[in-house]
PDB file of C-alpha atoms in Angstrom:
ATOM      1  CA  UNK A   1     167.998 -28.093 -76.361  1.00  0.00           C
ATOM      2  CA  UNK A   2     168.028 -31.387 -75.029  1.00  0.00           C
ATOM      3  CA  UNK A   3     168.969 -30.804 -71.641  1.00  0.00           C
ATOM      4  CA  UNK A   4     164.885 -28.977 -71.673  1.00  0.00           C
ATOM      5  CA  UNK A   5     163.333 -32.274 -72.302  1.00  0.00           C
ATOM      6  CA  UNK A   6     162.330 -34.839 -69.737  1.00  0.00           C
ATOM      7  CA  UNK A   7     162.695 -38.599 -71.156  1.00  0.00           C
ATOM      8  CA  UNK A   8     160.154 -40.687 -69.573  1.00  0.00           C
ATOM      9  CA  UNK A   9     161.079 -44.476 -70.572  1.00  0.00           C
ATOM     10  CA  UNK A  10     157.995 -46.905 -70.078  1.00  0.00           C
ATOM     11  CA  UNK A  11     157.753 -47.259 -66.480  1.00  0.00           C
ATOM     12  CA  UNK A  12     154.649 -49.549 -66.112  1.00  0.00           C
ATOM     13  CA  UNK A  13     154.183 -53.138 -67.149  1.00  0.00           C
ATOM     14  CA  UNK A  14     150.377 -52.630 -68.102  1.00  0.00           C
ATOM     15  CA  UNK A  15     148.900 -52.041 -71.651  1.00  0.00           C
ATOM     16  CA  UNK A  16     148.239 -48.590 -70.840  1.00  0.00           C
ATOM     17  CA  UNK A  17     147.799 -45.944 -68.350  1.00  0.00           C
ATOM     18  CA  UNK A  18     144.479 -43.993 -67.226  1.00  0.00           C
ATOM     19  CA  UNK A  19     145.417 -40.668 -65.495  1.00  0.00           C
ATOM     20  CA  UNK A  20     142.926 -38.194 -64.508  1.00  0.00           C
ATOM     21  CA  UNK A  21     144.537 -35.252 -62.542  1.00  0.00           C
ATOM     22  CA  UNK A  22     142.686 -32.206 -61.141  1.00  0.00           C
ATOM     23  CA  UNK A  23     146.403 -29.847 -59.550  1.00  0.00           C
ATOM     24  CA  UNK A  24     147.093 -26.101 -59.941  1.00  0.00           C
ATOM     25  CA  UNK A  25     147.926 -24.836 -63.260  1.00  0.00           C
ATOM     26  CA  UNK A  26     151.243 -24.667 -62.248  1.00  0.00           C
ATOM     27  CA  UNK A  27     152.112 -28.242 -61.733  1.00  0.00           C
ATOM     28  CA  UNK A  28     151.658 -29.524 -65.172  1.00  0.00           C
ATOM     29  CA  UNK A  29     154.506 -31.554 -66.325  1.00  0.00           C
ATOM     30  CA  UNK A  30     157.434 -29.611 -68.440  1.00  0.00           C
ATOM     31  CA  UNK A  31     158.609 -29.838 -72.022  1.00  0.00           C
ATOM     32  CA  UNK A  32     158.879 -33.756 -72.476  1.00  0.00           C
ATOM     33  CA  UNK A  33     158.595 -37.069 -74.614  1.00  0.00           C
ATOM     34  CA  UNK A  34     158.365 -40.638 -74.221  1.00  0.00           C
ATOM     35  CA  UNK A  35     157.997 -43.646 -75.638  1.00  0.00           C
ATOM     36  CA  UNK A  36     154.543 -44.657 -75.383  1.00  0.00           C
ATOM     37  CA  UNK A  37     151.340 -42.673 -77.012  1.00  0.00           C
ATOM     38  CA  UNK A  38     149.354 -40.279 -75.661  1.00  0.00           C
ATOM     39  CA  UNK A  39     145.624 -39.213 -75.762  1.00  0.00           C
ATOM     40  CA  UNK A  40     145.129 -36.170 -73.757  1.00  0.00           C
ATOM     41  CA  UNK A  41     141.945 -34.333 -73.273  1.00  0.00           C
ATOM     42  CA  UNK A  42     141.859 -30.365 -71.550  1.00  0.00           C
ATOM     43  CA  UNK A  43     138.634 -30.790 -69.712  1.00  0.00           C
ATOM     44  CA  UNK A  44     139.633 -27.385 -67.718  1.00  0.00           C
ATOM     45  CA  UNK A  45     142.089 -24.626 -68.439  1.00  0.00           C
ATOM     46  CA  UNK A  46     143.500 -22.660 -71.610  1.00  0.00           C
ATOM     47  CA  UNK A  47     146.789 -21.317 -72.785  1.00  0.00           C
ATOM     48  CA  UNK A  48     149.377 -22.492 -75.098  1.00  0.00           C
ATOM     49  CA  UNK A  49     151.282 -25.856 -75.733  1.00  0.00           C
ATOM     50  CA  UNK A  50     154.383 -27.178 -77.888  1.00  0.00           C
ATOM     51  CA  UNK A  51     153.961 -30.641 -79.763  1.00  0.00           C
ATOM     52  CA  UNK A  52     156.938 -30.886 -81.505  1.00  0.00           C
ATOM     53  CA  UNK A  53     157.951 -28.332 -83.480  1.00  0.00           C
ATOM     54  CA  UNK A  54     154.332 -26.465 -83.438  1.00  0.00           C
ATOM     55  CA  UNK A  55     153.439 -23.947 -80.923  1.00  0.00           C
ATOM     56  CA  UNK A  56     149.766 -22.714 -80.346  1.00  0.00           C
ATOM     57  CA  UNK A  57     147.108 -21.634 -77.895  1.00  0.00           C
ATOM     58  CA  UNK A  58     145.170 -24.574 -76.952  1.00  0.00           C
ATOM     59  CA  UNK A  59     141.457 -24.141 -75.075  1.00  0.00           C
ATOM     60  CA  UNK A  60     139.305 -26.351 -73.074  1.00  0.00           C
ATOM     61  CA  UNK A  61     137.365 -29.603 -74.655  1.00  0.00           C
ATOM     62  CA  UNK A  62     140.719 -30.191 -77.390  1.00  0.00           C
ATOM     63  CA  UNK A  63     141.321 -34.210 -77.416  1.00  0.00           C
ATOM     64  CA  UNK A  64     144.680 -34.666 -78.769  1.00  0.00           C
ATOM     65  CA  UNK A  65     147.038 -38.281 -79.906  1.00  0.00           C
ATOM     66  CA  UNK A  66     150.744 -37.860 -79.662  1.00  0.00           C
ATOM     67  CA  UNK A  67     152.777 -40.541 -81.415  1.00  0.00           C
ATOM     68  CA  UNK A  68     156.118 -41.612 -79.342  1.00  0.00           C
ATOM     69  CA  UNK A  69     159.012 -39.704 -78.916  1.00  0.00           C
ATOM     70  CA  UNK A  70     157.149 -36.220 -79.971  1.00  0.00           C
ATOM     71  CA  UNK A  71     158.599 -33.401 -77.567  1.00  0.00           C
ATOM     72  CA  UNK A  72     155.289 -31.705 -75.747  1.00  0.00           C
ATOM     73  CA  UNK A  73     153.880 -30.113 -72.921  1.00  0.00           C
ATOM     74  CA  UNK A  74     150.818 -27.653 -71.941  1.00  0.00           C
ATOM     75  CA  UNK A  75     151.497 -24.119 -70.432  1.00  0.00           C
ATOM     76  CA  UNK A  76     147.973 -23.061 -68.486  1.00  0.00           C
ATOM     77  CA  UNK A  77     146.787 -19.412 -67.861  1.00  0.00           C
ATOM     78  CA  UNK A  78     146.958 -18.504 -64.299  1.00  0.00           C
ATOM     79  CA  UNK A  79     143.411 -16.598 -64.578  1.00  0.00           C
ATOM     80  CA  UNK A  80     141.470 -19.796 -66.048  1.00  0.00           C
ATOM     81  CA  UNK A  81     140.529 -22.707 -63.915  1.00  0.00           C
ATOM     82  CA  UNK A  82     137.725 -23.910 -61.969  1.00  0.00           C
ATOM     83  CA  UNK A  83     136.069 -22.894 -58.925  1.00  0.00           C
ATOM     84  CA  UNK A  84     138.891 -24.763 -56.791  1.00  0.00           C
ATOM     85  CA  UNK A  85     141.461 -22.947 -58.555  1.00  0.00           C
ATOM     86  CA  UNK A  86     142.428 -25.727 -60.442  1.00  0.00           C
ATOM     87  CA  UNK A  87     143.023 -27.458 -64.004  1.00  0.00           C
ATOM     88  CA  UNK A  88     141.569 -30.741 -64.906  1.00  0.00           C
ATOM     89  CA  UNK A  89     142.751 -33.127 -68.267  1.00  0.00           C
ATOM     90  CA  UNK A  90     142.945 -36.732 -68.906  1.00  0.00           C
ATOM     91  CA  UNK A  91     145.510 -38.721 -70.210  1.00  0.00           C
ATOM     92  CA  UNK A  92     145.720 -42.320 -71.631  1.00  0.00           C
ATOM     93  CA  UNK A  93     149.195 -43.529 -72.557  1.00  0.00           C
ATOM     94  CA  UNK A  94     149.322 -46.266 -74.811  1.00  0.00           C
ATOM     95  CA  UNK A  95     152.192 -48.982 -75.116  1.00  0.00           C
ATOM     96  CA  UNK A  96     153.215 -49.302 -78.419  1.00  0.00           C
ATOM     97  CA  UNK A  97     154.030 -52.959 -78.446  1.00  0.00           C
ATOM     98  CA  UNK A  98     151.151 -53.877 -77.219  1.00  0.00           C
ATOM     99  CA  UNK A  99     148.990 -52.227 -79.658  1.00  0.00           C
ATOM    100  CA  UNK A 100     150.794 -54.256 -82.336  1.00  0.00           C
ATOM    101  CA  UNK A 101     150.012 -57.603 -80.066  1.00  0.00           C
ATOM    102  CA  UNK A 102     146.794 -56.662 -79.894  1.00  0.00           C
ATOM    103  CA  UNK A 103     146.796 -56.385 -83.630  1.00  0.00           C
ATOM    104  CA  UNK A 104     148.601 -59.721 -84.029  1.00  0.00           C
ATOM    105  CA  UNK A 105     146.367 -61.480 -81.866  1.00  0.00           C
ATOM    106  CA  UNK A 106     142.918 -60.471 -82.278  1.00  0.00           C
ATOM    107  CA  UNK A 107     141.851 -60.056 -85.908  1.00  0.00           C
ATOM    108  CA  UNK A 108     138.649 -57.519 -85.398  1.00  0.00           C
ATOM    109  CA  UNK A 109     141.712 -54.860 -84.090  1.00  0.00           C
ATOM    110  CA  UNK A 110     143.751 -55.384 -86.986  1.00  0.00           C
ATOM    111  CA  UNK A 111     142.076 -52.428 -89.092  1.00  0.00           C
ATOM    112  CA  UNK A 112     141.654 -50.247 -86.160  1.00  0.00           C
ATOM    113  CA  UNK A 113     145.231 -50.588 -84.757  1.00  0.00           C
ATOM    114  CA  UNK A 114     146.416 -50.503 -87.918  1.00  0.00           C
ATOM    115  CA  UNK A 115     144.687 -46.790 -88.577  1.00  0.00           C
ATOM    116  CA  UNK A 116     146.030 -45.508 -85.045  1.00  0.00           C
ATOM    117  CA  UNK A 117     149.420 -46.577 -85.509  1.00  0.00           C
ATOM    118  CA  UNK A 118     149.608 -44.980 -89.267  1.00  0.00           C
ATOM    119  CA  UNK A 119     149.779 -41.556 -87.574  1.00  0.00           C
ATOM    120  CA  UNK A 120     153.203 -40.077 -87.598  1.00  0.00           C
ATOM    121  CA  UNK A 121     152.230 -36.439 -86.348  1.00  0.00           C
ATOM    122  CA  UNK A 122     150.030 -35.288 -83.795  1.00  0.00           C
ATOM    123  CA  UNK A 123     146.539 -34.748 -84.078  1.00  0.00           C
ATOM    124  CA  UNK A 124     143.218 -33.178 -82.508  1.00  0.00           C
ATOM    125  CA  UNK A 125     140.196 -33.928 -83.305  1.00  0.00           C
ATOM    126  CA  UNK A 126     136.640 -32.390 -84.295  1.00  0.00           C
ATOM    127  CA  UNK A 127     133.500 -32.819 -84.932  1.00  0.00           C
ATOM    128  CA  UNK A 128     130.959 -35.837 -83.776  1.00  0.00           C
ATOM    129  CA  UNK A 129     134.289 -38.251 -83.133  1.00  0.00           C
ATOM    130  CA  UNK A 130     135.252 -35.079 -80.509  1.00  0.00           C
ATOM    131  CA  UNK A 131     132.584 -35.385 -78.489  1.00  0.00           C
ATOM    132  CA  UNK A 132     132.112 -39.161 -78.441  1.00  0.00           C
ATOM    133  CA  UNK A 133     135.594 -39.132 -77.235  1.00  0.00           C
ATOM    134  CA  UNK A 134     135.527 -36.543 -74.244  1.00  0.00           C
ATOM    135  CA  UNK A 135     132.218 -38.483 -73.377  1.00  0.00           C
ATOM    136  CA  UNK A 136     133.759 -41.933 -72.904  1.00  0.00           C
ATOM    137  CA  UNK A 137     137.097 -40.679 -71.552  1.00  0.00           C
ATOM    138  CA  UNK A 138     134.823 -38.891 -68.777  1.00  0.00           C
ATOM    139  CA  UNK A 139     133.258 -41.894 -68.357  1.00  0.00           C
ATOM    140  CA  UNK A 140     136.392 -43.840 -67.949  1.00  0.00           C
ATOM    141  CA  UNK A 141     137.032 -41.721 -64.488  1.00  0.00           C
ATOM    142  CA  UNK A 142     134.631 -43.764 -62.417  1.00  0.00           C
ATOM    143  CA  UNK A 143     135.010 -47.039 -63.983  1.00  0.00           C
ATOM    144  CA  UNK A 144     136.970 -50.477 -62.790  1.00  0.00           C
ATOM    145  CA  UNK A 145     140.037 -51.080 -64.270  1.00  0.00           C
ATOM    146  CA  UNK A 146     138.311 -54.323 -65.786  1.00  0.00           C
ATOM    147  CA  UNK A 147     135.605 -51.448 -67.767  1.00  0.00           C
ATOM    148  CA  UNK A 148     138.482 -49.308 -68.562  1.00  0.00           C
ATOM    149  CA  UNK A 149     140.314 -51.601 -71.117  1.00  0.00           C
ATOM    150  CA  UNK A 150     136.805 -52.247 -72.707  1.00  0.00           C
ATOM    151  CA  UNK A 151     136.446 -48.196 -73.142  1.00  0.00           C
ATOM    152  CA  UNK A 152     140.191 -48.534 -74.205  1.00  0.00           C
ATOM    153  CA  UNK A 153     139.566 -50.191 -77.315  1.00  0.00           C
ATOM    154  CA  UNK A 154     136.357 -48.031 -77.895  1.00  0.00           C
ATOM    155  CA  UNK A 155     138.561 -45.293 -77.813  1.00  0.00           C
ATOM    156  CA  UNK A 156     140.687 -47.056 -80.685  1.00  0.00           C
ATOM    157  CA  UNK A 157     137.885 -47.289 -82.495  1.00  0.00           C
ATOM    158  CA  UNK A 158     136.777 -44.315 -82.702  1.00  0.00           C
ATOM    159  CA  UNK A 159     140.300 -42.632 -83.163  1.00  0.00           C
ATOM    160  CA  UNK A 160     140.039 -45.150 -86.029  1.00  0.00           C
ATOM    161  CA  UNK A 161     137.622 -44.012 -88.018  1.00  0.00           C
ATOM    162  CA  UNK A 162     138.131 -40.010 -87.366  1.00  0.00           C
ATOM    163  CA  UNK A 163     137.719 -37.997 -90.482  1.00  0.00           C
ATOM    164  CA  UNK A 164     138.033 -34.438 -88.873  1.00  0.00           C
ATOM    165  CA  UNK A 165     141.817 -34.663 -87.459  1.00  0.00           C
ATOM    166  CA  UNK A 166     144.106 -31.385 -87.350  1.00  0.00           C
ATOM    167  CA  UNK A 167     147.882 -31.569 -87.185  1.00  0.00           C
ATOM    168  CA  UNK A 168     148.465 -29.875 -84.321  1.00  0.00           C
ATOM    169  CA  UNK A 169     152.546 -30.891 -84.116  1.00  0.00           C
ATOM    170  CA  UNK A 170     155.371 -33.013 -86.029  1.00  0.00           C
ATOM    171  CA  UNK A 171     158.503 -34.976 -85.130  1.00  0.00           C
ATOM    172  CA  UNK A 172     161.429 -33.328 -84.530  1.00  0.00           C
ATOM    173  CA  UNK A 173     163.952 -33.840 -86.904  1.00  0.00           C
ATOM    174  CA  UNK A 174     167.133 -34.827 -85.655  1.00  0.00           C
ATOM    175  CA  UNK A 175     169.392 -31.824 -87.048  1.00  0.00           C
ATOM    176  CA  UNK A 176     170.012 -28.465 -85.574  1.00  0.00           C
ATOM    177  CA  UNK A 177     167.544 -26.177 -87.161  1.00  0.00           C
ATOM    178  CA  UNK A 178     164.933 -27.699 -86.175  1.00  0.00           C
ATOM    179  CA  UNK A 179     165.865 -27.771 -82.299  1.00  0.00           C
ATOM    180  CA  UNK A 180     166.370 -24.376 -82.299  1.00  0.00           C
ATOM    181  CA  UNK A 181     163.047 -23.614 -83.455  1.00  0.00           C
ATOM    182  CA  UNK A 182     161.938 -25.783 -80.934  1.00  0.00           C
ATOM    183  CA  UNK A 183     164.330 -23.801 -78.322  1.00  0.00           C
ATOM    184  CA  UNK A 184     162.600 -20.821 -79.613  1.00  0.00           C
ATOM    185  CA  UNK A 185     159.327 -21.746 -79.208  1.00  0.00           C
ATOM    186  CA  UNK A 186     159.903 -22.947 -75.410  1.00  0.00           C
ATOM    187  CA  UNK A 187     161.257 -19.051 -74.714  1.00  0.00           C
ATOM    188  CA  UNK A 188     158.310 -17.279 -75.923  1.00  0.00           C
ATOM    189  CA  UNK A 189     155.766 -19.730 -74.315  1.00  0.00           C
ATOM    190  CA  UNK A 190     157.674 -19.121 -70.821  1.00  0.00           C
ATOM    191  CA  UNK A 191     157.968 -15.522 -71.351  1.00  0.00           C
ATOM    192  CA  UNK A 192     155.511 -13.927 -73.705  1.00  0.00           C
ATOM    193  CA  UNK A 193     153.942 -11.873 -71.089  1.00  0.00           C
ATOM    194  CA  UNK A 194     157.132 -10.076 -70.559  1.00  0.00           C
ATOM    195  CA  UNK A 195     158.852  -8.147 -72.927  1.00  0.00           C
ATOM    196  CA  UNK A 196     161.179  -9.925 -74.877  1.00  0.00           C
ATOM    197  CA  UNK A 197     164.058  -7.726 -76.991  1.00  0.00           C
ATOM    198  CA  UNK A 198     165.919  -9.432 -79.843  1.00  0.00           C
ATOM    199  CA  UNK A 199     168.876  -9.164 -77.948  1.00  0.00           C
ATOM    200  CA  UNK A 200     167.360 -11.578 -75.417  1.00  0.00           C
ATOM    201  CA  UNK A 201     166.173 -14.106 -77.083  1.00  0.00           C
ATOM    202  CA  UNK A 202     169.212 -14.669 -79.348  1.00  0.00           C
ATOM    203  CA  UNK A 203     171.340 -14.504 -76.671  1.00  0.00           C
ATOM    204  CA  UNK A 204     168.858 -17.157 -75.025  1.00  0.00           C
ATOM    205  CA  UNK A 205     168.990 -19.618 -77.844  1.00  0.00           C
ATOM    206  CA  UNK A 206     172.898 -18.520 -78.533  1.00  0.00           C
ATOM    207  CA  UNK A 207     172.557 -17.164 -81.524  1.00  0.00           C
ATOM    208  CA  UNK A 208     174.186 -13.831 -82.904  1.00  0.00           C
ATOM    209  CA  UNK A 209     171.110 -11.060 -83.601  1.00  0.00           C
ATOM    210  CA  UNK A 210     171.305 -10.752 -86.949  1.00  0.00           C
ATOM    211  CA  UNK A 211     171.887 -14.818 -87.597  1.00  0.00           C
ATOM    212  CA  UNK A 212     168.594 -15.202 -85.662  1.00  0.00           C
ATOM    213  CA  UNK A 213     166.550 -12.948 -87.559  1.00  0.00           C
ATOM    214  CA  UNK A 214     167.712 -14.299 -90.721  1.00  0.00           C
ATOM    215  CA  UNK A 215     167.495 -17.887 -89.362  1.00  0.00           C
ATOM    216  CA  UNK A 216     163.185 -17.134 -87.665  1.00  0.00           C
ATOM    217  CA  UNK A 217     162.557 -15.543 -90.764  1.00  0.00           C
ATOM    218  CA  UNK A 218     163.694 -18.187 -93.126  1.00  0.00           C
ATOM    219  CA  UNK A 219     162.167 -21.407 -91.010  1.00  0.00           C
ATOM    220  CA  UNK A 220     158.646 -19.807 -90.101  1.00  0.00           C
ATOM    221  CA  UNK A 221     158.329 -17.127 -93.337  1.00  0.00           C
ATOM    222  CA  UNK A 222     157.831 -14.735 -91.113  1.00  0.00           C
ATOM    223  CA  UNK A 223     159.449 -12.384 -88.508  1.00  0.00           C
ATOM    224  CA  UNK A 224     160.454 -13.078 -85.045  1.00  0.00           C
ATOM    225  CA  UNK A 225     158.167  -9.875 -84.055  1.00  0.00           C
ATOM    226  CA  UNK A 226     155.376 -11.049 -86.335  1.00  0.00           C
ATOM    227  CA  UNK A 227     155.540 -14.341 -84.802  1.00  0.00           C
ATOM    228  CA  UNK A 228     155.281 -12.673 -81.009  1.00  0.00           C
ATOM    229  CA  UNK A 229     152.296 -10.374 -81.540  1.00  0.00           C
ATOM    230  CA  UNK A 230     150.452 -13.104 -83.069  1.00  0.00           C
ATOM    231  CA  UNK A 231     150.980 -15.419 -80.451  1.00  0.00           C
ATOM    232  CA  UNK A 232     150.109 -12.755 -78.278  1.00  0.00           C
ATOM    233  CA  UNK A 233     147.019 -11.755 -79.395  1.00  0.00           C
ATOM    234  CA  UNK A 234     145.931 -15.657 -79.435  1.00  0.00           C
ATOM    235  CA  UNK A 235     146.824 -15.604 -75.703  1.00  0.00           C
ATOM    236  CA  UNK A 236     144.935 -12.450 -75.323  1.00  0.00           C
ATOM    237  CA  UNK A 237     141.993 -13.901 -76.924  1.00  0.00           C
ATOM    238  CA  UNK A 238     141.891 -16.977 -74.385  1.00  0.00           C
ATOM    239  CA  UNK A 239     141.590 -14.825 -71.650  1.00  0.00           C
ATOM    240  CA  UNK A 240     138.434 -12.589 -73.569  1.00  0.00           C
ATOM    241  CA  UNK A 241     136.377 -15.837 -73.355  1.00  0.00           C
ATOM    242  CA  UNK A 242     137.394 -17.554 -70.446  1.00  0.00           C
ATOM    243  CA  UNK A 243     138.497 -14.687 -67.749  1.00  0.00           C
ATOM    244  CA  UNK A 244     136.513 -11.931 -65.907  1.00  0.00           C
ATOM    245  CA  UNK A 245     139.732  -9.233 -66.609  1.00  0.00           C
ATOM    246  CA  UNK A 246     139.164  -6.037 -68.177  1.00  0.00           C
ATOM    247  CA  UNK A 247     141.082  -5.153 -71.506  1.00  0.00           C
ATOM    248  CA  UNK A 248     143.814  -3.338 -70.173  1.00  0.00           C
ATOM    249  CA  UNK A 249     144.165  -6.418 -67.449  1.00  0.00           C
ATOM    250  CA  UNK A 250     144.196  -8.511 -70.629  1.00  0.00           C
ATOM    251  CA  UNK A 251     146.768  -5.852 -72.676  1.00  0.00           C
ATOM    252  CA  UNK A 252     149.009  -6.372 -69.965  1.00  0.00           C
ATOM    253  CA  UNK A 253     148.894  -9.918 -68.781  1.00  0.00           C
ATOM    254  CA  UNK A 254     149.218 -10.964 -72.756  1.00  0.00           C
ATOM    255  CA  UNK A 255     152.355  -9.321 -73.214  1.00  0.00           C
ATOM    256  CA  UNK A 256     151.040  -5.835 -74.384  1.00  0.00           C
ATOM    257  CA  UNK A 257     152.664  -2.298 -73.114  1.00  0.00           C
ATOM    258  CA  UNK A 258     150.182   0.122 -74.595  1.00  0.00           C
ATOM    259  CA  UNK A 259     146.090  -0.603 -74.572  1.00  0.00           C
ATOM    260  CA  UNK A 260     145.703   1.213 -77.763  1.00  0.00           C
ATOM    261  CA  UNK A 261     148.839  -0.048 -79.307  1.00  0.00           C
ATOM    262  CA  UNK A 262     146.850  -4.299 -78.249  1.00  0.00           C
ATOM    263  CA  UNK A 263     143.302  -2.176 -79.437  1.00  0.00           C
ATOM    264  CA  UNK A 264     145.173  -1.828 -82.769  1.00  0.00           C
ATOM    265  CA  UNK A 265     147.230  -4.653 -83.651  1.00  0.00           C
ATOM    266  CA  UNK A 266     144.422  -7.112 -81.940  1.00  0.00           C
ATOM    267  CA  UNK A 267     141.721  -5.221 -85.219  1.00  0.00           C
ATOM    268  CA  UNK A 268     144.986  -6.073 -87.842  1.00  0.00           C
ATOM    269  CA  UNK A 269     144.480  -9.423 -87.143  1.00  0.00           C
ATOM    270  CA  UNK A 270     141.084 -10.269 -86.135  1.00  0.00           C
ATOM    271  CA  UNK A 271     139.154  -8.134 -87.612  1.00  0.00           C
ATOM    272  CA  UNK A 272     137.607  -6.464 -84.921  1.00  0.00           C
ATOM    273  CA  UNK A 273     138.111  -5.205 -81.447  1.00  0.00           C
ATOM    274  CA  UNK A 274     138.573  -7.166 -78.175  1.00  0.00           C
ATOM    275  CA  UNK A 275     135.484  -6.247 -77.035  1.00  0.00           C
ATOM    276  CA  UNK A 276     133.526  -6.952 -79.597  1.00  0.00           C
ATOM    277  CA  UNK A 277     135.240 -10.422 -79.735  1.00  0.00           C
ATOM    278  CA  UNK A 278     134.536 -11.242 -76.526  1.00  0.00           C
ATOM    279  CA  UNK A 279     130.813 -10.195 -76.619  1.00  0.00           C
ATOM    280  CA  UNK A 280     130.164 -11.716 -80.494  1.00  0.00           C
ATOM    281  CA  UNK A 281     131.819 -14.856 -78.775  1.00  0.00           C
ATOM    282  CA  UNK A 282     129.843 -15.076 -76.262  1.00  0.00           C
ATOM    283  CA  UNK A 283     126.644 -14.803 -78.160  1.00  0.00           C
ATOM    284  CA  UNK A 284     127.916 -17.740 -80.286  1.00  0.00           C
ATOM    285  CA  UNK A 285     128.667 -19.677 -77.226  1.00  0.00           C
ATOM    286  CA  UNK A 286     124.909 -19.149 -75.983  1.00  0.00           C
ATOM    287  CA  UNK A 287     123.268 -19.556 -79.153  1.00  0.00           C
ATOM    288  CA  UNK A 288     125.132 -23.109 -79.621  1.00  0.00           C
ATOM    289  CA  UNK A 289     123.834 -23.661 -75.463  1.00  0.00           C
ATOM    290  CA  UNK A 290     120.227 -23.252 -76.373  1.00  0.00           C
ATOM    291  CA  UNK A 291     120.650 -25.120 -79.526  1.00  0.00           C
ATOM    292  CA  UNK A 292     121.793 -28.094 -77.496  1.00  0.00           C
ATOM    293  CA  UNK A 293     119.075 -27.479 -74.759  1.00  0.00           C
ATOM    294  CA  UNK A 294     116.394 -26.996 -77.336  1.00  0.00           C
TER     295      UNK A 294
END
């Protein structure tokens, strides 16, 4: 499994790094980890990411700190982007020794770098804190380099003091289990919207078929198939909100064979049908626009 990862070593001599990229939703860097933190905020684009050894569907607007050496990386849907055809996120890397100097040399930090540094998974974020974050990372695109460190420890503070935090992905243990979850994970997220046999994907992760249903079943508590539609109808529900396709488009692009097979297994689990999803979504998303506006 490690042959998947990219090791980025700390490259640059500064405290931290602003990035702001705006590229095709292809062009998002692979399955990787380094030794530095991470604050990443999706300003544009869905799909699904691994942190870890979690996978999930992630959506536009998530704000997310990655301790070091956590495996991760963010797979965008083709159909969602902006008008340029593009994805947009920010990301803030954050040298680890120097947020201990910091701490060490200015006592007013010591709480706040202290509370950063005690996080040992990965974690989004909700609520007020949210949206005080995307704000001043926004912000932090047109200013100097001089105003960015002062937004830098802003951003520290309010990671600080965050109440409504999510794991959203955990170290990687080193033993074998727990990379070949992680090996498993990677599979479905490049190849969920093909159809995946059993025999594939244990001959992918080399692993006998019956030792790899035994083995899904016993790490996640559930099947390997279970697992898939799941993840699939997730996927499926990204592209409801944020895509012009039909169903069927959807049913197919997700993964799906059979419309009334997705119709089906989509009502299992949600408790309702994608079309009434999509439009009872959208009349949330309008309400909660007019109760900003008004």
């Amino acid at each position: 499994m490690t042959k998947n990862i990219k090791y980025y070593p700390r490259i640059s001599k500064n405290p931290f790094h602003f990035d702001h990229v705006h590229i095709r939703w292809d062009q998002q860097v692979p399955l990787h980890q380094q030794e530095t933190w991470e604050l990443s905020y999706i300003i544009t684009g869905s799909g699904a990411r691994i942190i870890g050894n979690v996978l999930e569907n992630f959506n536009k607007g998530e704000v997310i700190l990655i301790p070091p050496n956590i495996p991760h990386c963010w797979s965008f849907e083709q159909n969602n982007h902006d008008d340029q055809g593009k994805i947009e996120n920010i990301t803030i890397v954050m040298d680890d020794h120097f947020l201990k100097k910091a701490k060490e040399l200015f006592p007013e930090l010591s709480t706040i770098v202290a509370e950063v540094l005690n996080n040992h998974n990965a974690v989004s974020f909700s609520g007020p804190i949210l949206e005080r974050l995307q704000n001043l990372m926004k912000a932090m695109i047109t200013e100097s380099e001089i105003e960015r460190i002062g937004s830098f420890f802003r951003v520290l503070e309010l990671i600080s003091h965050a109440k409504d935090m999510h794991v959203v992905g955990r170290p990687i243990q080193e033993n074998k289990k727990e990379k070949k979850l992680q090996e498993i994970h990677l599979y479905v997220l490049g190849n969920y919207q093909q159809v995946i046999t059993l025999d594939e994907i244990a001959k992918a992760v080399g692993m006998q078929r019956s030792s790899f249903c035994v083995f899904f079943k016993k790490m996640t508590g559930k099947s390997f198939f279970t697992h898939l539609t799941e993840f699939r109808v997730e996927a499926s529900c990204q592209m409801l909100l944020k895509t012009s396709l039909s169903v069927a488009e959807i049913c197919l692009v997700s993964g799906f064979n059979d419309v009334p097979y997705y119709n089906r297994v989509f009502r299992k689990i949600k408790k309702t049908t994608p079309v009434a999803y999509r439009l009872s979504m959208k009349k949330t998303d309008l309400a909660e626009l007019k109760s900003m506006i008004y």
